[in-house]
Coordinates of C-alpha atoms in Angstrom, one line a residue:
Chain A
X22 CA 52.6 -68.7 41.7
X23 CA 55.6 -68.8 42.3
X24 CA 58.2 -72.6 42.9
X25 CA 58.4 -72.4 45.9
X26 CA 54.6 -71.7 46.7
X27 CA 53.2 -74.9 43.8
X28 CA 52.3 -77.9 46.3
X29 CA 53.2 -81.1 44.0
X30 CA 50.8 -84.2 43.9
X31 CA 50.1 -86.5 41.0
X32 CA 46.5 -85.4 41.8
X33 CA 46.5 -81.9 40.7
X34 CA 46.5 -81.6 37.9
X35 CA 47.4 -77.9 37.7
X36 CA 51.0 -79.1 38.4
X37 CA 52.0 -80.2 34.9
X38 CA 51.1 -77.1 33.0
X39 CA 53.2 -74.6 35.3
X40 CA 56.2 -76.8 34.9
X41 CA 56.3 -76.1 31.2
X42 CA 56.7 -72.7 29.1
X43 CA 59.0 -70.4 31.1
X44 CA 62.4 -69.5 31.5
X45 CA 65.1 -70.4 33.9
X46 CA 65.8 -67.4 35.2
X47 CA 69.6 -66.4 36.6
X48 CA 71.9 -63.9 37.8
X49 CA 74.7 -64.6 35.6
X50 CA 78.3 -63.4 36.6
X51 CA 81.3 -62.1 34.7
X52 CA 83.6 -60.9 36.7
X53 CA 86.4 -61.4 35.2
X54 CA 85.0 -62.5 32.1
X55 CA 84.9 -60.9 28.1
X56 CA 81.6 -60.4 26.6
X57 CA 81.9 -59.6 22.6
X58 CA 79.3 -57.0 21.4
X59 CA 78.7 -57.2 17.6
X60 CA 76.7 -53.6 17.1
X61 CA 76.7 -50.3 18.4
X62 CA 73.2 -49.0 17.9
X63 CA 71.2 -48.0 20.2
X64 CA 69.7 -51.9 21.7
X65 CA 74.1 -53.0 21.3
X66 CA 74.4 -49.6 24.0
X67 CA 72.0 -51.0 26.6
X68 CA 73.9 -54.5 26.2
X69 CA 77.4 -52.4 26.8
X70 CA 75.9 -50.5 30.5
X71 CA 74.1 -54.2 31.6
X72 CA 76.8 -56.2 30.8
X73 CA 79.4 -53.2 32.8
X74 CA 77.8 -53.1 35.7
X75 CA 78.3 -57.0 35.5
X76 CA 82.7 -56.2 36.0
X77 CA 83.0 -57.8 32.5
X78 CA 85.4 -56.2 29.7
X79 CA 84.1 -55.6 26.6
X80 CA 85.3 -55.9 23.0
X81 CA 82.8 -53.6 20.7
X82 CA 82.9 -54.5 17.6
X83 CA 80.3 -51.8 15.3
X84 CA 80.9 -48.9 12.3
X85 CA 82.1 -46.1 13.7
X86 CA 78.5 -44.5 12.0
X87 CA 76.1 -46.0 13.3
X88 CA 77.5 -45.3 17.0
X89 CA 74.7 -44.9 19.3
X90 CA 75.2 -41.3 21.6
X91 CA 75.2 -43.4 24.5
X92 CA 78.0 -47.0 22.9
X93 CA 80.6 -43.3 22.2
X94 CA 80.2 -42.8 26.1
X95 CA 80.8 -46.2 27.4
X96 CA 83.7 -46.6 25.4
X97 CA 85.1 -42.7 26.6
X98 CA 84.4 -43.4 30.1
X99 CA 85.9 -46.4 30.5
X100 CA 88.4 -46.8 28.5
X101 CA 90.3 -49.8 30.9
X102 CA 87.2 -52.6 30.2
X103 CA 85.5 -51.8 26.8
X104 CA 87.3 -52.0 23.6
X105 CA 86.2 -50.6 20.5
X106 CA 87.1 -51.7 16.9
X107 CA 86.0 -49.8 14.1
X108 CA 84.7 -52.4 11.6
X109 CA 82.6 -55.5 11.2
X110 CA 82.0 -58.8 12.6
X111 CA 84.9 -60.4 10.4
X112 CA 85.0 -64.7 11.2
X113 CA 85.1 -67.1 13.4
X114 CA 88.9 -65.7 14.8
X115 CA 87.1 -63.3 16.9
X116 CA 85.3 -65.4 19.6
X117 CA 88.9 -66.7 20.4
X118 CA 88.6 -66.2 24.5
X119 CA 85.0 -64.5 24.2
X120 CA 83.3 -66.2 27.4
X121 CA 79.4 -64.7 26.0
X122 CA 78.5 -62.8 22.6
X123 CA 75.7 -60.3 22.0
X124 CA 74.9 -58.8 18.8
X125 CA 72.5 -56.2 18.3
X126 CA 72.5 -55.7 13.9
X127 CA 69.7 -55.2 12.1
X128 CA 71.1 -57.7 9.9
X129 CA 69.4 -61.2 11.1
X130 CA 71.4 -63.0 8.5
X131 CA 74.9 -61.7 9.9
X132 CA 74.0 -62.5 13.4
X133 CA 72.4 -66.9 12.3
X134 CA 75.9 -66.7 11.0
X135 CA 77.7 -65.4 14.2
X136 CA 75.2 -67.9 16.2
X137 CA 76.3 -70.6 14.5
X138 CA 80.3 -70.0 15.4
X139 CA 79.2 -69.2 18.6
X140 CA 77.3 -72.6 19.7
X141 CA 79.7 -74.9 17.8
X142 CA 82.1 -73.5 20.1
X143 CA 79.6 -73.8 23.0
X144 CA 80.0 -69.7 23.9
X145 CA 76.4 -68.7 25.2
X146 CA 75.0 -66.0 22.5
X147 CA 72.0 -63.7 22.8
X148 CA 70.8 -62.2 19.4
X149 CA 68.7 -58.4 19.7
X150 CA 65.2 -58.9 18.2
X151 CA 65.1 -63.0 17.2
X152 CA 64.4 -65.1 20.1
X153 CA 64.8 -67.9 17.9
X154 CA 68.7 -67.6 18.2
X155 CA 69.4 -66.9 22.0
X156 CA 70.6 -69.5 24.4
X157 CA 69.2 -66.3 27.0
X158 CA 66.7 -63.6 26.6
X159 CA 66.9 -59.7 28.0
X160 CA 64.3 -58.3 30.4
X161 CA 63.3 -55.1 32.1
X162 CA 65.8 -53.9 35.2
X163 CA 65.5 -52.4 38.3
X164 CA 68.4 -52.2 40.3
X165 CA 69.4 -50.6 43.6
X166 CA 73.2 -50.9 44.7
X167 CA 73.0 -55.3 45.3
X168 CA 69.3 -55.6 44.8
X169 CA 68.5 -55.9 41.5
X170 CA 64.9 -57.3 40.0
X171 CA 64.4 -58.7 36.5
X172 CA 60.9 -59.4 34.5
X173 CA 60.6 -61.3 32.2
X174 CA 57.7 -61.9 29.6
X175 CA 59.1 -64.7 28.1
X176 CA 59.8 -62.8 25.2
X177 CA 55.5 -61.5 24.6
X178 CA 55.1 -58.1 25.7
X179 CA 58.5 -55.8 25.9
X180 CA 56.5 -52.5 26.9
X181 CA 54.2 -54.9 29.4
X182 CA 57.4 -55.9 31.4
X183 CA 58.6 -51.8 31.3
X184 CA 55.5 -51.4 32.2
X185 CA 55.6 -53.5 35.5
X186 CA 59.2 -52.3 36.1
X187 CA 57.4 -49.1 37.2
X188 CA 54.5 -50.3 39.3
X189 CA 57.0 -52.5 41.0
X190 CA 59.4 -50.2 41.1
X191 CA 56.6 -48.2 43.4
X192 CA 56.1 -50.9 45.7
X193 CA 59.6 -50.6 46.9
X194 CA 60.9 -48.6 49.9
X195 CA 64.4 -47.2 48.5
X196 CA 65.6 -48.9 51.6
X197 CA 65.6 -52.2 50.6
X198 CA 69.8 -51.8 48.7
X199 CA 71.0 -50.2 51.6
X200 CA 69.0 -53.4 53.6
X201 CA 71.0 -55.7 51.5
X202 CA 73.9 -54.5 51.7
X203 CA 73.7 -54.5 55.5
X204 CA 72.8 -57.3 56.0
X205 CA 75.4 -58.9 53.9
X206 CA 77.8 -57.7 55.3
X207 CA 76.9 -59.5 59.1
X208 CA 76.5 -62.5 57.3
X209 CA 80.5 -62.1 56.0
X210 CA 81.4 -61.0 60.1
X211 CA 79.0 -63.9 60.9
X212 CA 81.1 -66.5 58.4
X213 CA 84.2 -65.5 60.3
X214 CA 82.8 -66.1 63.6
X215 CA 81.6 -69.3 63.1
X216 CA 83.2 -70.7 59.6
X217 CA 82.1 -73.3 58.0
X218 CA 80.6 -74.8 54.5
X219 CA 77.5 -76.6 55.0
X220 CA 76.6 -79.0 57.9
X221 CA 74.7 -77.9 61.8
X222 CA 77.0 -74.6 61.7
X223 CA 75.9 -73.5 57.8
X224 CA 72.1 -74.5 58.7
X225 CA 72.2 -72.7 62.6
X226 CA 73.4 -69.3 60.5
X227 CA 71.3 -69.9 57.7
X228 CA 68.4 -70.1 60.5
X229 CA 69.6 -67.3 62.8
X230 CA 70.0 -64.9 59.4
X231 CA 66.3 -65.4 58.4
X232 CA 65.0 -65.2 62.0
X233 CA 66.5 -61.4 62.1
X234 CA 65.8 -61.2 58.9
X235 CA 61.8 -62.1 59.6
X236 CA 61.6 -60.1 63.0
X237 CA 63.2 -56.9 62.3
X238 CA 61.9 -54.2 59.6
X239 CA 63.7 -54.5 56.3
X240 CA 64.0 -50.3 57.2
X241 CA 65.2 -51.1 60.3
X242 CA 68.1 -53.3 59.0
X243 CA 69.8 -50.6 57.1
X244 CA 70.9 -48.9 60.8
X245 CA 72.7 -52.1 61.0
X246 CA 76.6 -50.5 61.4
X247 CA 80.0 -52.0 62.5
X248 CA 79.5 -51.4 66.0
X249 CA 76.0 -52.6 66.1
X250 CA 77.1 -55.3 64.4
X251 CA 79.4 -56.6 67.2
X252 CA 76.3 -56.2 69.1
X253 CA 74.0 -58.0 67.1
X254 CA 76.3 -61.3 67.5
X255 CA 77.8 -60.5 71.1
X256 CA 74.3 -60.6 72.3
X257 CA 72.4 -62.7 69.7
X258 CA 74.7 -65.1 67.8
X259 CA 76.4 -66.1 70.8
X260 CA 73.5 -66.9 72.8
X261 CA 71.7 -67.8 70.5
X262 CA 68.8 -65.1 70.0
X263 CA 67.8 -62.5 68.1
X264 CA 67.7 -59.1 70.0
X265 CA 65.5 -56.1 68.9
X266 CA 67.1 -53.2 67.4
X267 CA 66.0 -51.7 70.8
X268 CA 68.3 -54.5 72.5
X269 CA 71.1 -52.7 70.6
X270 CA 70.8 -48.7 71.3
X271 CA 68.4 -48.5 67.9
X272 CA 65.7 -46.6 67.2
X273 CA 63.4 -48.4 64.9
X274 CA 62.4 -45.5 62.4
X275 CA 58.7 -44.4 61.8
X276 CA 57.0 -46.6 59.2
X277 CA 56.4 -45.2 56.6
X278 CA 53.5 -47.4 55.0
X279 CA 56.3 -48.8 52.3
X280 CA 57.0 -52.3 53.6
X281 CA 53.1 -53.7 52.9
X282 CA 51.9 -52.8 50.0
X283 CA 48.7 -52.7 52.1
X284 CA 49.3 -50.8 54.5
X285 CA 49.0 -47.2 52.4
X286 CA 45.4 -48.2 52.1
X287 CA 45.0 -48.7 55.5
X288 CA 46.6 -46.3 56.8
X289 CA 44.5 -43.4 54.4
X290 CA 41.6 -45.2 55.5
X291 CA 42.5 -45.2 59.4
X292 CA 43.0 -41.8 58.5
X293 CA 39.7 -41.7 56.4
X294 CA 37.9 -43.1 59.6
X295 CA 39.2 -40.9 62.7
X296 CA 42.2 -38.3 62.3
X297 CA 41.4 -36.4 59.1
X298 CA 37.4 -35.5 59.4
X299 CA 38.2 -33.9 62.9
X300 CA 38.7 -30.6 60.5
X301 CA 35.8 -30.8 57.7
X302 CA 33.4 -32.1 61.5
X303 CA 35.1 -29.0 63.2
X304 CA 34.5 -26.7 60.8
X305 CA 31.0 -27.4 60.0
X306 CA 30.8 -27.8 63.8
X307 CA 32.1 -23.7 64.0
X308 CA 29.7 -22.7 61.1
X309 CA 26.5 -24.5 62.1
X310 CA 27.4 -22.5 65.2
X311 CA 27.8 -19.7 64.0
X312 CA 24.3 -20.0 61.2
X313 CA 22.7 -21.0 63.4
X314 CA 23.4 -17.9 66.4
X315 CA 23.0 -15.4 63.4
X316 CA 19.3 -16.9 61.9
X317 CA 18.7 -16.5 66.0
X318 CA 19.6 -13.1 66.4
X319 CA 18.3 -12.2 63.3
X320 CA 14.8 -13.0 64.7
X321 CA 15.0 -11.6 67.8
X322 CA 15.4 -8.3 66.4
Chain B
X30 CA 67.4 -47.2 39.3
X31 CA 67.3 -49.0 36.1
X32 CA 69.9 -49.4 33.6
X33 CA 67.9 -47.4 31.3
X34 CA 66.9 -45.0 33.9
X35 CA 70.9 -43.6 33.7
X36 CA 72.1 -40.9 32.0
X37 CA 75.5 -41.3 31.5
X38 CA 78.0 -38.4 30.9
X39 CA 81.2 -38.3 32.1
X40 CA 80.4 -35.1 34.7
X41 CA 77.7 -37.1 36.5
X42 CA 80.9 -39.3 39.6
X43 CA 77.9 -42.1 40.7
X44 CA 78.4 -44.0 36.9
X45 CA 82.1 -45.1 37.5
X46 CA 80.2 -46.8 40.4
X47 CA 77.2 -47.8 38.7
X48 CA 78.8 -49.4 36.6
X49 CA 79.7 -52.7 38.5
X50 CA 79.1 -54.8 41.6
X51 CA 76.1 -56.6 39.9
X52 CA 75.2 -59.9 37.8
X53 CA 73.7 -59.8 34.4
X54 CA 69.9 -60.9 34.6
X55 CA 68.4 -62.7 32.3
X56 CA 66.0 -65.4 31.3
X57 CA 67.7 -68.8 29.7
X58 CA 66.6 -70.8 27.5
X59 CA 66.5 -74.9 28.1
X60 CA 64.1 -75.8 25.5
X61 CA 65.3 -79.5 24.5
X62 CA 68.6 -79.4 26.5
X63 CA 69.1 -81.1 28.9
X64 CA 70.5 -80.8 32.3
X65 CA 71.9 -82.9 35.1
X66 CA 71.4 -82.3 39.3
X67 CA 73.3 -84.1 40.7
X68 CA 71.9 -84.4 44.7
X69 CA 67.9 -84.7 45.7
X70 CA 67.4 -83.4 48.6
X71 CA 65.9 -80.4 49.3
X72 CA 67.5 -77.6 47.7
X73 CA 67.8 -80.0 44.7
X74 CA 64.2 -80.5 44.4
X75 CA 63.5 -76.9 43.8
X76 CA 66.1 -76.8 41.1
X77 CA 63.8 -80.1 39.2
X78 CA 61.2 -77.4 39.4
X79 CA 62.7 -74.4 38.3
X80 CA 64.8 -76.5 35.2
X81 CA 61.5 -79.0 34.4
X82 CA 59.3 -75.7 34.4
X83 CA 62.1 -74.6 31.6
X84 CA 60.9 -77.7 29.8
X85 CA 64.3 -79.4 29.7
X86 CA 64.8 -82.9 30.4
X87 CA 67.0 -83.9 33.4
X88 CA 69.2 -86.3 34.6
X89 CA 68.7 -86.6 38.0
X90 CA 71.9 -88.7 39.9
X91 CA 71.1 -89.0 43.8
X92 CA 71.4 -91.8 46.6
X93 CA 68.3 -92.7 46.6
X94 CA 68.1 -92.3 50.7
X95 CA 69.1 -89.0 50.5
X96 CA 65.7 -88.3 47.9
X97 CA 63.5 -85.2 49.1
X98 CA 59.5 -86.8 48.8
X99 CA 59.6 -83.5 46.6
X100 CA 62.3 -85.1 44.7
X101 CA 60.7 -88.1 44.8
X102 CA 57.7 -87.0 43.6
X103 CA 59.4 -85.2 40.3
X104 CA 60.7 -88.8 39.2
X105 CA 57.8 -90.2 39.7
X106 CA 55.5 -87.0 38.2
X107 CA 57.3 -86.8 34.9
X108 CA 58.9 -90.1 34.0
X109 CA 59.4 -89.3 30.5
X110 CA 61.7 -85.3 31.9
X111 CA 63.3 -86.5 34.8
X112 CA 65.8 -89.5 34.3
X113 CA 66.8 -90.6 38.1
X114 CA 70.0 -92.8 39.1
X115 CA 70.0 -93.9 42.3
X116 CA 74.0 -93.5 43.0
X117 CA 76.8 -90.1 43.5
X118 CA 78.1 -88.4 40.4
X119 CA 81.0 -90.7 39.4
X120 CA 83.3 -88.8 36.7
X121 CA 83.2 -86.6 33.6
X122 CA 81.4 -89.2 31.6
X123 CA 78.2 -88.5 33.1
X124 CA 78.6 -84.5 31.3
X125 CA 78.0 -86.1 27.9
X126 CA 76.1 -84.2 25.9
X127 CA 74.5 -82.4 29.4
X128 CA 73.9 -78.4 28.7
X129 CA 73.8 -77.0 32.3
X130 CA 74.8 -79.1 35.8
X131 CA 73.6 -77.9 39.0
X132 CA 75.1 -79.2 42.6
X133 CA 72.9 -79.2 45.1
X134 CA 75.6 -81.5 47.7
X135 CA 75.9 -81.1 51.3
X136 CA 80.1 -82.1 50.4
X137 CA 81.5 -79.1 49.1
X138 CA 84.8 -81.3 47.7
X139 CA 82.9 -82.8 45.8
X140 CA 80.9 -80.0 44.9
X141 CA 84.7 -78.4 43.9
X142 CA 85.6 -81.8 41.8
X143 CA 82.3 -81.6 39.4
X144 CA 82.3 -77.7 38.9
X145 CA 85.9 -78.0 37.6
X146 CA 85.1 -81.2 34.9
X147 CA 82.6 -78.7 33.3
X148 CA 85.0 -75.2 32.8
X149 CA 86.9 -77.5 31.1
X150 CA 84.1 -78.3 28.9
X151 CA 82.2 -74.8 28.8
X152 CA 79.6 -76.2 30.8
X153 CA 77.5 -73.5 32.8
X154 CA 77.6 -74.7 36.3
X155 CA 75.7 -73.6 39.7
X156 CA 77.3 -75.1 42.5
X157 CA 74.4 -74.4 45.9
X158 CA 75.6 -72.7 48.5
X159 CA 79.7 -71.8 47.2
X160 CA 79.0 -68.7 45.5
X161 CA 82.8 -68.7 44.3
X162 CA 82.6 -72.0 41.8
X163 CA 79.0 -70.5 40.3
X164 CA 78.7 -69.6 36.8
X165 CA 75.2 -67.9 37.4
X166 CA 73.2 -67.7 40.8
X167 CA 69.7 -68.3 41.3
X168 CA 67.2 -66.0 42.9
X169 CA 63.0 -65.7 44.0
X170 CA 61.2 -66.1 41.7
X171 CA 57.3 -65.0 41.3
X172 CA 56.2 -66.8 38.0
X173 CA 52.5 -66.0 36.7
X174 CA 51.9 -67.4 33.4
X175 CA 54.5 -65.2 30.7
X176 CA 55.0 -64.0 33.3
X177 CA 58.1 -64.4 35.6
X178 CA 59.8 -61.6 38.2
X179 CA 63.6 -62.0 39.5
X180 CA 64.6 -61.2 42.8
X181 CA 69.0 -61.0 42.9
X182 CA 70.8 -59.9 46.1
X183 CA 73.3 -61.1 44.0
X184 CA 74.2 -63.7 47.8
X185 CA 73.7 -61.0 50.4
X186 CA 70.5 -61.7 51.9
X187 CA 68.2 -64.8 50.3
X188 CA 65.8 -63.7 53.3
X189 CA 64.7 -60.8 52.1
X190 CA 65.0 -61.8 48.7
X191 CA 61.7 -63.6 49.8
X192 CA 60.4 -61.1 51.7
X193 CA 60.6 -58.6 48.3
X194 CA 58.8 -61.4 46.9
X195 CA 55.8 -61.2 49.2
X196 CA 56.0 -57.8 49.0
X197 CA 56.2 -57.4 45.3
X198 CA 53.0 -60.2 44.6
X199 CA 51.3 -57.5 46.4
X200 CA 52.2 -54.9 44.6
X201 CA 50.3 -56.9 41.1
X202 CA 46.8 -56.8 40.7
X203 CA 47.1 -60.9 39.7
X204 CA 46.1 -60.2 35.6
X205 CA 49.5 -59.6 34.4
X206 CA 50.0 -63.0 33.8
X207 CA 46.8 -63.0 31.3
X208 CA 47.8 -59.2 29.8
X209 CA 51.3 -61.3 28.5
X210 CA 49.8 -64.0 27.0
X211 CA 46.4 -62.2 24.7
X212 CA 49.5 -59.2 23.8
X213 CA 51.8 -62.1 23.0
X214 CA 48.7 -63.4 20.8
X215 CA 48.6 -60.4 18.9
X216 CA 52.1 -59.9 18.0
X217 CA 51.7 -63.3 16.7
X218 CA 48.9 -62.5 14.1
X219 CA 50.6 -58.6 13.5
X220 CA 53.8 -60.7 12.3
X221 CA 51.6 -63.1 10.1
X222 CA 50.0 -59.7 8.9
X223 CA 53.4 -57.4 8.7
X224 CA 56.2 -59.8 8.4
X225 CA 59.4 -59.0 8.3
X226 CA 62.9 -58.6 11.1
X227 CA 64.2 -55.9 11.6
X228 CA 64.1 -52.7 9.4
X229 CA 61.3 -50.9 9.0
X230 CA 58.4 -52.8 9.3
X231 CA 60.1 -54.5 12.3
X232 CA 59.8 -50.6 13.7
X233 CA 56.5 -50.0 13.3
X234 CA 55.8 -52.8 14.5
X235 CA 57.2 -52.1 17.5
X236 CA 55.9 -48.7 17.6
X237 CA 52.0 -49.7 17.7
X238 CA 52.4 -52.7 20.1
X239 CA 54.0 -50.2 22.4
X240 CA 51.1 -47.1 22.0
X241 CA 48.7 -49.5 22.6
X242 CA 50.1 -51.0 25.6
X243 CA 50.6 -47.4 26.7
X244 CA 47.1 -46.2 25.8
X245 CA 45.6 -49.4 27.6
X246 CA 45.0 -50.4 31.1
X247 CA 46.8 -53.2 31.6
X248 CA 43.5 -55.4 33.1
X249 CA 42.0 -54.4 29.6
X250 CA 44.5 -55.8 27.1
X251 CA 43.3 -59.5 29.0
X252 CA 39.8 -58.5 27.2
X253 CA 42.0 -59.8 23.7
X254 CA 40.3 -62.0 22.4
X255 CA 40.6 -64.0 18.6
X256 CA 37.6 -61.7 17.2
X257 CA 39.0 -58.5 19.5
X258 CA 42.7 -59.2 17.7
X259 CA 41.4 -59.5 14.8
X260 CA 39.7 -56.1 15.0
X261 CA 42.0 -54.4 16.5
X262 CA 44.7 -55.0 13.2
X263 CA 41.3 -54.3 10.5
X264 CA 40.6 -51.5 12.5
X265 CA 44.1 -49.7 14.0
X266 CA 47.2 -51.6 12.7
X267 CA 45.7 -51.0 8.8
X268 CA 44.9 -47.8 10.0
X269 CA 47.5 -46.9 11.6
X270 CA 46.0 -45.8 15.1
X271 CA 45.3 -47.5 18.5
X272 CA 41.4 -47.7 19.2
X273 CA 40.1 -47.7 22.5
X274 CA 38.9 -51.0 24.1
X275 CA 35.4 -48.9 23.7
X276 CA 36.4 -48.3 19.8
X277 CA 37.0 -52.2 19.9
X278 CA 32.7 -53.3 21.5
X279 CA 34.8 -53.9 24.6
X280 CA 33.8 -52.5 28.2
X281 CA 36.9 -50.5 30.9
X282 CA 37.0 -52.8 33.6
X283 CA 36.0 -51.2 36.4
X284 CA 39.9 -50.0 38.0
X285 CA 40.7 -51.5 41.2
X286 CA 43.7 -49.0 41.6
X287 CA 46.5 -51.1 40.7
X288 CA 47.6 -50.7 38.0
X289 CA 49.1 -47.4 39.1
X290 CA 50.8 -48.0 42.3
X291 CA 50.5 -43.9 43.1
X292 CA 46.2 -44.3 41.8
X293 CA 45.8 -46.0 45.4
X294 CA 46.8 -43.2 47.1
X295 CA 45.9 -40.7 44.8
X296 CA 42.2 -42.0 44.8
X297 CA 41.9 -41.5 49.1
X298 CA 43.2 -37.5 48.7
X299 CA 40.8 -37.0 46.1
X300 CA 38.3 -38.5 48.7
X301 CA 40.3 -36.9 51.5
X302 CA 40.2 -33.5 49.9
X303 CA 36.5 -34.0 48.5
X304 CA 33.4 -36.0 49.2
X305 CA 34.0 -37.9 52.2
X306 CA 35.0 -34.2 54.2
X307 CA 30.9 -34.1 53.2
X308 CA 29.7 -36.5 55.6
X309 CA 31.5 -34.8 58.7
X310 CA 31.2 -31.3 58.1
X311 CA 28.2 -31.6 57.2
X312 CA 27.4 -33.8 60.3
X313 CA 30.3 -31.0 62.2
X314 CA 26.7 -28.4 61.0
X315 CA 24.2 -29.7 62.6
X316 CA 25.7 -30.6 65.9
X317 CA 27.3 -26.6 65.6
X318 CA 24.0 -25.1 64.8
X319 CA 21.6 -28.0 67.1
X320 CA 24.2 -26.9 69.8
X321 CA 23.8 -22.5 70.0
X322 CA 19.7 -23.4 68.8
X323 CA 20.3 -25.0 72.5
X324 CA 22.2 -23.0 74.2
X325 CA 20.5 -20.0 73.0
X326 CA 17.7 -21.2 74.1
X327 CA 18.9 -22.0 77.2
X328 CA 20.2 -18.6 78.0
X329 CA 16.5 -16.8 77.9
X330 CA 15.0 -18.6 79.7

């Protein structure tokens, strides 16, 4: 059940219990920020990757002998963004100008010490494998361009999170990231044409964008190139309507049955109950005919 | 593509581009924390719900005339956790002892002023509808007990995020939250039996738990009650093996084809290429036989 779907009324006894026990899932912005990663093993390498993807600068503190090959490769690959020091965490001075700290150590007491120093300076901190010390947890992630999906089990089952990641990846069509990119581009062009934050124009923009996303197939949104965006704004936004892809000279993609998780089943059911039974039925008809013909011919002799 | 799946090598040209442009998705912990929400409209009501679910205390600042009915109901429903003040944000003193601040105002300049005060005090802050001012964004969410899924479009398409939420919800079987709860319970019992953070015991625990989650169907994990957990630890962990559900006296649920997004297609393909073709083939055989028999009999007359 999602937050948005939850009906709230004092007479609903399920409300109080659902209003607890979860985390606040957020997409943290790290552009222009600096993140300290203490440790260089396999877990640290995953942290480096996630933090690099979020456009942060990184300081890695770890003795060279414990570096995971992936950690080494990130340090080599991004020398302008990853600064590596071949030593352990030495004290509070390491935290100077840090915006976030992640520890990935096999030594809980060192982690605890670092976390306490971070708390004093209000620096958000995560200590791998020690949930009690964390301001925030990580989860399994799916990424496709601007689309990011996080699966969090609130610390109860990292392996299940990984399994759910495969399942949910399989439910995606592979075009969602591109559709989001194109819609983001359209939104930017629309804001140039009808600027303003808050108020009536903001609401009208939001409503028109929503209507477009509802009426078009998600896959068709990937066809929104510069020319089509211009036409969509001229012939849609300006006239307060949502033209179809065909109206704009586009051709809807052949449905792959991916947009709706049910549709694959429906498509195959349709095949089962129509087209694909033609072949076995036809072969059966021929086989039956030939058999009876041979039988009758045999009897006639 | 997920972070974990990404192969990293300097010879792979796609790496550099994929190592940017995203957010760091995290599950923020708010238990025992206090969150200031400035505004009381529809957006604020969604924020209150998300923050309440994460077990935080909340201060709401908003003139009474602008309160959304849902905001009012949360204030009435949780008087011990939501403190409401019928006024606007008045200045830096409002931030005293706040762990996080969320603004949901129609007035960008007020939001900007609040955000600047938060920055000075290193308080994480989100200003609704003004991405440039945010330390973090929200996304569409799915929740099922301890399972939380966030869909973030990095600000490019909130409506697409909502559509993807429906799609991904449809790909879930409805038992995942319960499975995670049971596995969490098992993990706790296992930690009591084999305590320790980090080191060999921690790795052995992690490996055994992973093996269990891989070998059992996710739906079957929901059958892990207290008695079965005890047997699983005695007959599994202690003997360094993973017993099946049947070994423990449980009965696997009938597969609904939900665990693996491919399995529905595989199941139906199997039907297409075996069982279900028998009926049309048989009917075809009979029809063919009867037709030829009638034809030959007609010719004989």
